[in-house]
CSV table of C-alpha atoms in Angstrom, one decimal:
chain,number,residue,atom,x,y,z
A,221,MET,CA,5.5,30.4,6.2
A,222,THR,CA,3.7,29.2,3.1
A,223,SER,CA,2.0,25.8,3.0
A,224,THR,CA,1.2,23.2,0.4
A,225,TRP,CA,-0.7,19.9,0.1
A,226,ILE,CA,1.5,16.9,0.8
A,227,ALA,CA,0.4,13.2,0.9
A,228,ALA,CA,0.3,11.9,4.4
A,229,HIS,CA,-1.4,8.5,3.7
A,230,ARG,CA,-1.8,6.4,0.6
A,231,SER,CA,-3.4,3.0,-0.2
A,232,ALA,CA,-3.0,1.7,-3.8
A,233,VAL,CA,-6.1,0.0,-5.3
A,234,ILE,CA,-7.0,-3.1,-7.2
A,235,ASP,CA,-9.6,-3.9,-9.9
A,236,PRO,CA,-12.2,-6.3,-8.4
A,237,TYR,CA,-12.9,-7.7,-11.9
A,238,GLU,CA,-9.4,-9.2,-12.4
A,239,ALA,CA,-9.4,-12.8,-13.4
A,240,PHE,CA,-7.1,-13.8,-10.5
A,241,ALA,CA,-9.0,-12.8,-7.3
A,242,LEU,CA,-6.5,-13.4,-4.5
A,243,PHE,CA,-8.6,-11.3,-2.0
A,244,GLU,CA,-12.3,-11.2,-1.1
A,245,ILE,CA,-14.3,-9.1,-3.5
A,246,ARG,CA,-17.0,-7.0,-1.8
A,247,GLY,CA,-19.8,-4.6,-2.7
A,248,PHE,CA,-22.2,-2.7,-0.4
A,249,THR,CA,-25.8,-1.7,-0.4
A,250,ASP,CA,-27.3,0.6,2.3
A,251,ARG,CA,-24.1,0.2,4.4
A,252,THR,CA,-21.9,2.4,6.6
A,253,VAL,CA,-18.3,1.4,6.0
A,254,ARG,CA,-15.9,2.6,8.6
A,255,GLN,CA,-12.1,2.4,8.0
A,256,SER,CA,-9.1,3.6,10.0
A,257,LEU,CA,-5.7,4.9,9.0
A,258,ARG,CA,-2.6,6.3,10.6
A,259,LEU,CA,-1.0,9.5,9.2
A,260,ALA,CA,2.7,9.4,8.3
A,261,GLY,CA,3.0,13.1,8.6
A,262,GLY,CA,1.1,16.1,9.9
A,263,GLY,CA,-0.2,19.5,8.9
A,264,GLU,CA,-2.6,22.3,9.7
A,265,ALA,CA,-5.5,20.9,7.7
A,266,LEU,CA,-6.3,17.8,5.7
A,267,ARG,CA,-8.4,16.5,2.8
A,268,VAL,CA,-9.5,12.9,2.1
A,269,ARG,CA,-9.3,11.0,-1.2
A,270,PHE,CA,-11.7,8.3,-2.5
A,271,SER,CA,-11.6,6.3,-5.7
A,272,ASN,CA,-14.1,4.7,-8.1
A,273,ARG,CA,-11.3,3.8,-10.5
A,274,TYR,CA,-12.5,0.3,-11.3
A,275,GLY,CA,-16.3,0.7,-10.7
A,276,LYS,CA,-18.7,-0.2,-13.5
A,277,GLU,CA,-21.2,2.4,-12.4
A,278,PRO,CA,-21.0,5.9,-10.8
A,279,LEU,CA,-20.6,5.6,-7.0
A,280,HIS,CA,-23.0,7.5,-4.9
A,281,VAL,CA,-21.6,8.6,-1.5
A,282,GLY,CA,-24.5,9.4,0.7
A,283,GLY,CA,-22.2,11.0,3.3
A,284,ALA,CA,-18.8,10.8,4.8
A,285,HIS,CA,-17.5,11.6,8.2
A,286,LEU,CA,-14.0,12.0,9.7
A,287,ALA,CA,-13.2,11.4,13.4
A,288,VAL,CA,-10.4,10.6,15.8
A,289,ARG,CA,-10.2,6.8,16.3
A,290,THR,CA,-10.2,5.3,19.8
A,291,ARG,CA,-10.1,1.6,19.2
A,292,GLY,CA,-11.8,-0.9,16.9
A,293,SER,CA,-14.8,0.8,15.2
A,294,ARG,CA,-15.1,3.3,18.1
A,295,ILE,CA,-14.5,7.0,17.6
A,296,ASP,CA,-14.3,10.0,19.8
A,297,PRO,CA,-17.8,11.5,19.2
A,298,THR,CA,-16.6,15.0,20.0
A,299,SER,CA,-14.3,14.8,17.0
A,300,ASP,CA,-16.9,13.6,14.5
A,301,THR,CA,-16.8,15.9,11.5
A,302,PRO,CA,-18.9,15.7,8.3
A,303,LEU,CA,-16.8,15.8,5.1
A,304,ARG,CA,-18.0,18.0,2.3
A,305,PHE,CA,-17.5,17.8,-1.4
A,306,ALA,CA,-17.7,21.2,-3.2
A,307,GLY,CA,-19.8,22.2,-0.2
A,308,ALA,CA,-22.3,19.3,-0.3
A,309,GLU,CA,-22.6,16.4,2.1
A,310,ASP,CA,-23.0,13.8,-0.6
A,311,ALA,CA,-21.3,13.3,-3.9
A,312,THR,CA,-21.2,10.9,-6.9
A,313,ILE,CA,-17.8,9.6,-8.2
A,314,PRO,CA,-17.9,9.0,-11.9
A,315,VAL,CA,-16.6,5.7,-13.3
A,316,GLY,CA,-12.8,5.7,-13.3
A,317,GLU,CA,-12.5,8.9,-11.3
A,318,GLU,CA,-11.4,10.1,-7.9
A,319,LEU,CA,-13.1,12.3,-5.3
A,320,VAL,CA,-11.3,14.7,-3.0
A,321,SER,CA,-13.0,16.2,0.0
A,322,ASP,CA,-13.1,19.9,0.8
A,323,PRO,CA,-10.3,20.8,3.2
A,324,VAL,CA,-11.0,20.2,6.9
A,325,GLU,CA,-9.3,22.8,9.2
A,326,LEU,CA,-7.9,20.2,11.7
A,327,PRO,CA,-4.3,20.3,12.9
A,328,VAL,CA,-3.0,16.7,12.8
A,329,SER,CA,0.4,15.1,13.5
A,330,ALA,CA,2.4,12.0,12.4
A,331,GLY,CA,1.2,8.8,14.0
A,332,GLU,CA,-2.4,10.1,14.6
A,333,GLU,CA,-5.1,7.5,14.0
A,334,LEU,CA,-8.2,8.8,12.2
A,335,THR,CA,-11.4,7.0,11.1
A,336,VAL,CA,-13.3,7.7,7.9
A,337,SER,CA,-16.9,6.5,7.6
A,338,LEU,CA,-18.8,6.3,4.3
A,339,TYR,CA,-22.5,5.8,3.9
A,340,LEU,CA,-23.2,4.0,0.6
A,341,PRO,CA,-27.0,4.0,0.1
A,342,GLY,CA,-27.2,2.2,-3.3
A,343,ASP,CA,-25.8,-1.0,-4.8
A,344,THR,CA,-22.1,-0.2,-5.3
A,345,GLY,CA,-21.3,-3.4,-7.3
A,346,PRO,CA,-17.8,-4.8,-6.6
A,347,SER,CA,-15.7,-2.1,-5.0
A,348,THR,CA,-12.4,-0.6,-6.0
A,349,TYR,CA,-10.3,-2.0,-3.1
A,350,SER,CA,-6.9,-2.3,-1.4
A,351,ALA,CA,-5.5,-5.6,-0.3
A,352,ILE,CA,-4.0,-4.7,3.1
A,353,PRO,CA,-5.6,-1.7,4.9
A,354,TYR,CA,-4.1,-0.2,8.0
A,355,ASP,CA,-6.5,-2.1,10.2
A,356,ILE,CA,-9.7,-4.2,10.1
A,357,GLY,CA,-12.6,-2.2,8.8
A,358,HIS,CA,-16.3,-2.4,9.8
A,359,ALA,CA,-19.6,-2.3,8.0
A,360,VAL,CA,-23.2,-2.1,9.3
A,361,PRO,CA,-26.6,-1.6,7.7
A,362,GLY,CA,-28.0,1.9,7.3
A,363,ASP,CA,-26.6,5.4,7.9
A,364,ARG,CA,-24.5,5.2,11.1
A,365,LEU,CA,-22.0,7.8,10.2
A,366,SER,CA,-22.0,9.5,13.6
A,367,ALA,CA,-22.3,6.4,15.7
A,368,GLU,CA,-19.7,6.2,18.5
A,369,VAL,CA,-19.3,2.5,17.9
A,370,LEU,CA,-20.7,0.2,15.2
A,371,GLU,CA,-22.4,-2.6,17.1
A,372,ASP,CA,-22.5,-6.1,15.6
A,373,ALA,CA,-20.5,-4.9,12.7
A,374,GLU,CA,-19.1,-7.1,9.9
A,375,GLU,CA,-15.3,-7.0,9.8
A,376,LEU,CA,-13.6,-6.1,6.6
A,377,SER,CA,-10.1,-7.4,5.9
A,378,THR,CA,-9.7,-5.4,2.7
A,379,GLY,CA,-9.9,-1.6,2.2
A,380,HIS,CA,-12.6,0.0,0.1
A,381,TYR,CA,-12.6,3.3,-1.9
A,382,LEU,CA,-10.4,5.2,0.6
A,383,THR,CA,-7.1,5.9,-1.1
A,384,GLY,CA,-5.4,8.7,0.8
A,385,VAL,CA,-5.2,11.8,2.9
A,386,ASP,CA,-3.3,15.0,2.1
A,387,VAL,CA,-2.2,17.4,4.8
A,388,LEU,CA,-1.4,21.1,4.5
A,389,ALA,CA,2.3,21.2,5.4
A,390,PRO,CA,5.1,23.7,5.2
A,391,ALA,CA,6.2,24.3,1.6
A,392,GLY,CA,9.3,22.3,0.8
A,393,THR,CA,8.2,19.3,2.8
A,394,ARG,CA,9.5,16.2,0.9
A,395,ILE,CA,8.4,12.6,1.2
A,396,ALA,CA,9.2,9.1,-0.1
A,397,VAL,CA,6.8,6.7,-1.8
A,398,ALA,CA,7.3,3.0,-1.0
A,399,PHE,CA,6.4,1.3,-4.2
A,400,GLY,CA,6.1,-2.4,-4.9
A,401,ASP,CA,4.6,-5.6,-3.6
A,402,SER,CA,3.6,-7.3,-0.4
A,403,TRP,CA,7.0,-6.7,1.2
A,404,ILE,CA,6.2,-3.0,0.8
A,405,GLU,CA,2.5,-3.2,1.7
A,406,GLY,CA,3.1,-5.3,4.8
A,407,ALA,CA,0.9,-8.3,4.0
A,408,ALA,CA,1.7,-10.3,7.1
A,409,ILE,CA,2.1,-7.5,9.6
A,410,THR,CA,-0.2,-7.3,12.6
A,411,PRO,CA,-3.2,-5.2,11.7
A,412,GLY,CA,-3.4,-1.8,13.3
A,413,THR,CA,0.3,-1.7,14.3
A,414,ASP,CA,1.7,0.2,11.4
A,415,ASN,CA,4.7,-2.1,11.3
A,416,SER,CA,5.3,-2.6,7.6
A,417,PHE,CA,9.0,-2.0,6.9
A,418,PRO,CA,8.3,1.4,5.2
A,419,ALA,CA,6.4,2.5,8.3
A,420,GLN,CA,9.1,1.4,10.7
A,421,LEU,CA,11.7,3.0,8.5
A,422,GLY,CA,9.6,6.2,8.5
A,423,ARG,CA,9.9,6.4,12.2
A,424,ARG,CA,13.7,6.6,11.9
A,425,LEU,CA,13.5,9.8,9.8
A,426,THR,CA,14.1,13.2,11.3
A,427,ARG,CA,12.3,15.0,8.5
A,428,GLY,CA,9.8,14.1,5.9
A,429,TRP,CA,8.0,10.8,5.9
A,430,ILE,CA,7.0,7.8,3.8
A,431,VAL,CA,3.7,6.8,2.3
A,432,ASN,CA,2.9,3.3,1.1
A,433,GLN,CA,1.8,2.4,-2.4
A,434,GLY,CA,2.5,-1.3,-2.2
A,435,ILE,CA,0.1,-3.9,-3.6
A,436,SER,CA,0.4,-7.5,-2.3
A,437,ALA,CA,1.0,-10.0,-5.2
A,438,ASN,CA,1.8,-7.1,-7.5
A,439,ARG,CA,4.3,-7.7,-10.4
A,440,LEU,CA,6.8,-5.6,-12.2
A,441,LEU,CA,6.0,-6.8,-15.8
A,442,THR,CA,2.5,-8.4,-15.8
A,443,ASP,CA,-1.0,-7.4,-14.6
A,444,GLY,CA,-2.7,-9.8,-12.3
A,445,VAL,CA,-3.3,-8.5,-8.8
A,446,GLY,CA,-3.2,-4.8,-9.5
A,447,ASP,CA,-1.9,-3.1,-12.6
A,448,HIS,CA,1.8,-4.0,-13.0
A,449,LEU,CA,4.3,-1.7,-11.4
A,450,LEU,CA,5.5,-0.1,-14.6
A,451,SER,CA,2.0,1.0,-15.5
A,452,ARG,CA,1.4,2.4,-12.0
A,453,VAL,CA,4.2,4.9,-12.0
A,454,ASP,CA,2.2,8.0,-13.1
A,455,ARG,CA,-0.7,7.4,-10.8
A,456,ASP,CA,0.9,6.0,-7.7
A,457,VAL,CA,4.2,7.9,-7.7
A,458,LEU,CA,4.4,10.9,-9.9
A,459,ALA,CA,0.9,12.2,-8.9
A,460,VAL,CA,1.7,11.9,-5.2
A,461,PRO,CA,2.2,15.5,-3.9
A,462,GLY,CA,5.5,16.1,-2.2
A,463,VAL,CA,7.3,13.0,-3.5
A,464,SER,CA,11.1,13.3,-4.0
A,465,HIS,CA,12.3,9.7,-3.3
A,466,VAL,CA,11.0,6.3,-4.2
A,467,LEU,CA,11.8,3.0,-2.4
A,468,ILE,CA,11.1,-0.1,-4.4
A,469,HIS,CA,10.7,-3.8,-3.8
A,470,ILE,CA,9.4,-5.8,-6.7
A,471,GLY,CA,9.9,-9.0,-8.7
A,472,LEU,CA,9.1,-11.9,-6.4
A,473,ASN,CA,5.6,-12.4,-7.8
A,474,ASP,CA,6.9,-12.2,-11.4
A,475,LEU,CA,9.0,-15.3,-10.5
A,476,GLY,CA,6.5,-17.1,-8.3
A,477,LEU,CA,2.9,-16.3,-9.5
A,478,PRO,CA,3.3,-18.1,-12.8
A,479,GLY,CA,3.9,-21.3,-11.0
A,480,THR,CA,1.0,-20.7,-8.5
A,481,LEU,CA,-1.5,-19.9,-11.2
A,482,ALA,CA,-0.5,-22.9,-13.4
A,483,TYR,CA,0.1,-25.3,-10.5
A,484,PRO,CA,0.7,-28.2,-10.8
A,485,GLU,CA,1.9,-27.7,-14.4
A,486,PRO,CA,4.9,-25.4,-14.8
A,487,ALA,CA,4.4,-22.0,-16.5
A,488,ALA,CA,6.9,-19.7,-18.2
A,489,ARG,CA,8.6,-17.3,-15.8
A,490,PRO,CA,10.5,-14.1,-16.8
A,491,THR,CA,14.3,-14.5,-16.9
A,492,SER,CA,16.6,-12.4,-14.8
A,493,ALA,CA,17.3,-10.4,-18.0
A,494,ASP,CA,13.6,-9.6,-18.3
A,495,LEU,CA,13.5,-8.4,-14.7
A,496,ILE,CA,16.7,-6.4,-15.0
A,497,ALA,CA,15.4,-4.7,-18.2
A,498,GLY,CA,12.1,-3.8,-16.4
A,499,LEU,CA,14.0,-2.4,-13.4
A,500,ARG,CA,16.1,-0.3,-15.7
A,501,MET,CA,13.0,1.0,-17.4
A,502,LEU,CA,11.4,1.8,-14.0
A,503,ALA,CA,14.5,3.6,-12.7
A,504,ALA,CA,14.8,5.6,-15.9
A,505,ARG,CA,11.1,6.8,-15.8
A,506,LEU,CA,11.5,7.9,-12.2
A,507,HIS,CA,14.8,9.6,-12.8
A,508,THR,CA,13.4,11.5,-15.7
A,509,ALA,CA,10.8,12.9,-13.3
A,510,GLY,CA,13.7,14.1,-11.1
A,511,LEU,CA,13.2,11.6,-8.3
A,512,THR,CA,15.8,9.8,-6.2
A,513,VAL,CA,15.3,6.1,-6.7
A,514,ILE,CA,16.3,3.4,-4.2
A,515,GLY,CA,16.1,-0.2,-5.2
A,516,SER,CA,16.2,-3.3,-3.1
A,517,THR,CA,17.3,-6.9,-3.4
A,518,LEU,CA,14.5,-9.5,-3.7
A,519,GLY,CA,13.7,-11.2,-0.4
A,520,PRO,CA,14.1,-14.9,0.1
A,521,TYR,CA,11.2,-17.3,-0.3
A,522,ALA,CA,12.5,-20.9,-0.7
A,523,GLY,CA,10.2,-23.4,1.0
A,524,THR,CA,7.1,-21.2,0.9
A,525,THR,CA,3.8,-22.9,1.6
A,526,TYR,CA,2.2,-21.6,-1.6
A,527,PRO,CA,2.2,-24.5,-4.1
A,528,GLY,CA,4.1,-23.9,-7.3
A,529,TYR,CA,5.5,-20.5,-6.1
A,530,ASP,CA,9.0,-21.8,-5.4
A,531,SER,CA,11.0,-23.2,-8.3
A,532,GLU,CA,14.7,-23.7,-9.1
A,533,SER,CA,14.5,-21.5,-12.2
A,534,GLY,CA,12.9,-18.7,-10.1
A,535,GLN,CA,15.5,-19.0,-7.4
A,536,VAL,CA,18.3,-18.8,-10.0
A,537,ALA,CA,16.7,-15.7,-11.5
A,538,ARG,CA,16.4,-14.1,-8.0
A,539,ARG,CA,20.0,-14.7,-7.2
A,540,GLU,CA,21.1,-13.3,-10.6
A,541,VAL,CA,18.9,-10.2,-10.1
A,542,ASN,CA,20.3,-9.7,-6.6
A,543,ALA,CA,23.9,-10.0,-7.8
A,544,TRP,CA,23.2,-7.3,-10.4
A,545,LEU,CA,21.6,-5.1,-7.8
A,546,LEU,CA,24.6,-5.5,-5.5
A,547,GLY,CA,27.1,-4.8,-8.3
A,548,ASP,CA,28.1,-1.6,-10.0
A,549,ASP,CA,25.9,-1.7,-13.1
A,550,HIS,CA,22.5,-1.0,-11.6
A,551,PRO,CA,20.8,2.4,-12.3
A,552,PHE,CA,19.6,3.1,-8.7
A,553,ASP,CA,20.8,5.9,-6.4
A,554,GLY,CA,21.1,3.3,-3.7
A,555,VAL,CA,20.2,-0.3,-2.9
A,556,VAL,CA,18.8,-1.8,0.3
A,557,ASP,CA,19.9,-5.4,0.8
A,558,VAL,CA,16.5,-6.7,1.9
A,559,ALA,CA,17.5,-10.3,1.3
A,560,ALA,CA,20.5,-10.1,3.6
A,561,ALA,CA,18.5,-8.4,6.4
A,562,VAL,CA,16.1,-11.3,6.8
A,563,ALA,CA,17.8,-14.4,5.2
A,564,ASP,CA,18.6,-17.5,7.2
A,565,PRO,CA,22.4,-17.4,7.5
A,566,ASP,CA,22.6,-21.1,6.8
A,567,GLN,CA,20.1,-21.2,4.0
A,568,GLN,CA,20.3,-17.9,2.1
A,569,ASP,CA,17.2,-18.5,0.0
A,570,ARG,CA,15.0,-18.9,3.1
A,571,ILE,CA,13.7,-16.4,5.6
A,572,ARG,CA,15.2,-17.0,9.0
A,573,ALA,CA,12.7,-18.5,11.4
A,574,GLU,CA,12.3,-15.6,13.8
A,575,PHE,CA,11.4,-13.3,10.9
A,576,ASP,CA,9.1,-15.7,9.0
A,577,SER,CA,5.3,-14.9,9.1
A,578,GLY,CA,4.7,-18.6,8.7
A,579,ASP,CA,4.2,-18.9,4.9
A,580,GLY,CA,7.9,-18.7,4.0
A,581,VAL,CA,7.4,-15.7,1.6
A,582,HIS,CA,6.4,-12.9,4.0
A,583,VAL,CA,8.2,-11.4,7.0
A,584,ASN,CA,6.5,-10.7,10.3
A,585,ASP,CA,6.7,-7.5,12.3
A,586,ALA,CA,10.2,-8.4,13.6
A,587,GLY,CA,11.4,-9.1,10.0
A,588,ALA,CA,10.0,-5.8,8.8
A,589,LYS,CA,11.9,-4.1,11.6
A,590,ALA,CA,15.1,-5.9,10.6
A,591,ILE,CA,14.7,-4.5,7.0
A,592,ALA,CA,13.9,-1.0,8.3
A,593,ASP,CA,17.0,-1.1,10.5
A,594,ALA,CA,19.2,-2.2,7.6
A,595,VAL,CA,18.4,0.8,5.5
A,596,ASP,CA,21.2,3.5,5.3
A,597,ILE,CA,19.2,6.4,6.4
A,598,THR,CA,21.3,8.8,4.4
A,599,LEU,CA,19.7,7.4,1.3
A,600,LEU,CA,16.5,9.2,2.4
A,601,ASP,CA,17.7,12.8,2.5
A,602,LEU,CA,14.2,14.3,2.7
């Protein structure tokens, strides 16, 4: 049986130099940075991806190791394996570029937890980062790549430089990319549980899997936290090896962030017509690439604790976009009714209490499961 490289983990990245810094910006000097991930699918070998997309200077990686995670920053020392780059143990990632490790001959399976450790000897400057990593990361001074545990480590709530893992899987393996905002990325999900709704949906599949390219606070039409979704299509969907389906949730931040950024003064929000036009454009680009495209209604957020985010005009636009998505005029191959899955039955614009993470705009683990359970699994014919 022939094999091919297929994405088994992805983490979309953000520019640390953006004007609106919603998450902590970090850089490193003479630090070992250890981060964990859970594979969505398996194969007979793997390779690891790193990015210096938004760095201002070349990024020197003094070394990188891969290991099986046990818990926290602890690894199984018998599994510790140096990563190589064109045969070398260190590498430099040019500004705006990616780095892919040499293949590691290591059979892996779906659900397996791995740890990637990077030694960063020089001043990295602000790092290319992801908002919501799989779990809390750790950093300590010096080269501690092979340490079984990182004692007295600083905890990292954001991800840094690590953007993905590919596995060598049977040819013909097909996967879905979950693409969008915090409802995709899993902003309020318990760290280390892999309980975002795409991950929980992935556990329902009988073949193939789902990788996550969500960015919390991302927008469809406007840059701000991450490049806007329409501009991310080529990099974060079409370049993902094995993709055949795309699952989308986007639009809430287009409606809410203008109010938050301008609070307490009101700011212009896109209309429902603006969002519908953008969603049509997104579907057309993905269809042109031959992908199956699954849309979703915009989740409820009335009463959110974020000042300025909720507005009557935004709620009207959300209802109009959702009505269009649930009608017969949308361009998608299927639509998941995310809103109905988690809405309070007595107040449809609000998340029901048992699914609310506490901020009124993000679901908790149970809410994510409710969305995953609401998906018609036949839409993901992988």
